[in-house]
């Protein structure tokens, strides 16, 4: 009985790790579309098609519930997938809503009208495709009013992380934070709007300064998933736990082991 977790590459491991810690009794099948990563520089149609194919593969493997642990996929594909229809007994969920609920201090599943919140100036760091979609701003508008969001497309960061070049990734983070601060000198909060970015959370915090609250998704998504499964225990599905990739399994396994600091072994999808 496994829940599917999908990402374009290895960033979703930050969500997987948090989910495994929060829900040790639940099995997970992680699917990395490494052959087509990164998604953040692709157009919306490509992202939709790649995401749909991967999710359908996970459904076919018995994962009734699939989490898109990829902000780009959540931004560019989730709504369209839901509008075009999800098969009976299957669900696909994204990662934006738990983050926004935490930012706006709303309870899980609170569907009351949008209202004023304490945080007024928010920096969003995300991939170019996520920024272009404006999906974060759209979801935020359902829950809060009067919040100024300044988005910064962080080109190159995902590539550097996937290549294991953390020195380059840190330099790029500093550069993107500097660019954001020229547009919004004093953000109150910062959203790490890509599941790769928590791997660079310390670099973001250092560049932003100690007064900026940095939100990243792993623990928030894990808590939201725990709440969802408590309400929908039938969604655990019948999949077999493990790690799949469309890329080179050995290379992806080595990178994943480096990121999580424990042995991770991928198989070909």
XYZ file of C-alpha atoms in Angstrom, residues 49-181:
133
model
C 2.105 16.109 -20.864
C 5.124 14.896 -18.894
C 3.309 15.230 -15.569
C 0.176 13.481 -16.827
C 2.201 10.551 -18.205
C 4.106 10.105 -14.940
C 0.974 10.327 -12.790
C -0.827 7.810 -14.998
C 2.158 5.475 -14.612
C 1.936 5.775 -10.818
C -1.817 5.154 -10.914
C -1.210 2.063 -13.037
C 1.249 0.810 -10.403
C -1.469 0.919 -7.735
C -0.892 4.372 -6.227
C -4.435 5.726 -5.889
C -3.131 8.989 -4.412
C -0.282 10.885 -6.097
C 1.388 13.969 -4.641
C 2.961 16.348 -7.153
C 6.070 17.157 -5.094
C 7.070 19.548 -7.867
C 5.916 23.152 -7.790
C 6.336 23.537 -11.538
C 4.065 20.539 -12.182
C 1.614 21.774 -9.538
C 1.576 25.205 -11.160
C 1.353 24.181 -14.805
C -0.459 20.835 -14.807
C -2.523 20.151 -11.680
C -5.569 22.308 -12.392
C -5.800 21.090 -16.001
C -5.538 17.452 -14.919
C -8.319 17.945 -12.403
C -10.503 19.818 -14.904
C -10.046 17.134 -17.569
C -11.100 14.459 -15.103
C -9.351 12.090 -12.724
C -10.272 8.371 -12.887
C -12.706 6.999 -10.343
C -10.936 6.234 -7.072
C -7.777 8.188 -7.971
C -6.540 11.550 -6.682
C -3.698 13.913 -7.519
C -2.746 16.709 -5.124
C -0.230 19.562 -5.334
C 2.105 21.260 -2.889
C 1.060 24.936 -3.019
C -1.979 24.885 -0.745
C -0.296 23.607 2.477
C 2.355 26.297 2.074
C -0.220 29.058 1.602
C -2.295 27.807 4.523
C 0.797 28.065 6.749
C 1.662 31.528 5.427
C -1.869 32.789 6.043
C -2.253 30.893 9.348
C -5.350 29.031 8.229
C -6.297 25.590 9.433
C -6.011 22.644 7.034
C -9.056 22.627 4.780
C -10.329 26.053 5.898
C -12.497 27.181 2.978
C -13.761 30.435 4.492
C -13.565 33.652 2.396
C -10.175 35.391 1.947
C -9.223 37.779 4.722
C -6.501 40.155 5.854
C -3.391 38.422 7.203
C -0.373 39.582 9.193
C 2.183 39.128 6.411
C 1.932 41.856 3.751
C 5.177 41.535 1.764
C 6.134 38.094 0.462
C 9.088 37.060 -1.691
C 8.501 34.027 -3.907
C 11.525 32.122 -5.205
C 10.576 29.617 -7.898
C 11.416 28.224 -11.321
C 10.729 30.385 -14.398
C 7.709 28.230 -15.328
C 6.185 28.499 -11.855
C 6.667 32.270 -11.827
C 5.140 32.602 -15.309
C 2.075 30.569 -14.308
C 1.149 32.932 -11.430
C -0.392 29.852 -9.792
C 0.942 30.801 -6.342
C -0.677 34.245 -6.527
C -3.952 32.693 -7.733
C -4.095 30.199 -4.876
C -3.112 32.885 -2.363
C -5.964 35.122 -3.553
C -8.449 32.415 -2.534
C -7.252 32.693 1.069
C -5.852 36.186 1.713
C -6.241 39.794 0.615
C -3.802 42.692 0.716
C -0.632 40.610 0.276
C 2.068 41.941 -2.059
C 3.959 39.082 -3.737
C 7.241 39.705 -5.554
C 8.334 36.689 -7.578
C 11.918 35.891 -8.537
C 12.611 33.292 -11.210
C 15.673 31.370 -10.028
C 17.207 30.113 -13.250
C 20.047 27.605 -12.910
C 19.531 26.607 -9.281
C 17.772 23.309 -10.013
C 20.375 22.351 -12.625
C 23.205 23.027 -10.176
C 21.519 20.971 -7.434
C 20.779 18.068 -9.797
C 24.436 18.158 -10.902
C 25.574 18.128 -7.269
C 27.350 21.506 -7.646
C 26.331 23.101 -4.348
C 28.958 25.870 -4.608
C 27.361 27.102 -7.832
C 23.878 26.637 -6.372
C 24.785 28.806 -3.361
C 26.235 31.538 -5.585
C 23.074 31.517 -7.705
C 20.889 31.739 -4.588
C 22.773 34.854 -3.425
C 22.417 36.406 -6.876
C 18.667 35.731 -7.042
C 18.077 37.053 -3.515
C 19.975 40.236 -4.429
C 17.771 40.631 -7.524
C 14.626 40.130 -5.428
C 15.736 42.675 -2.841
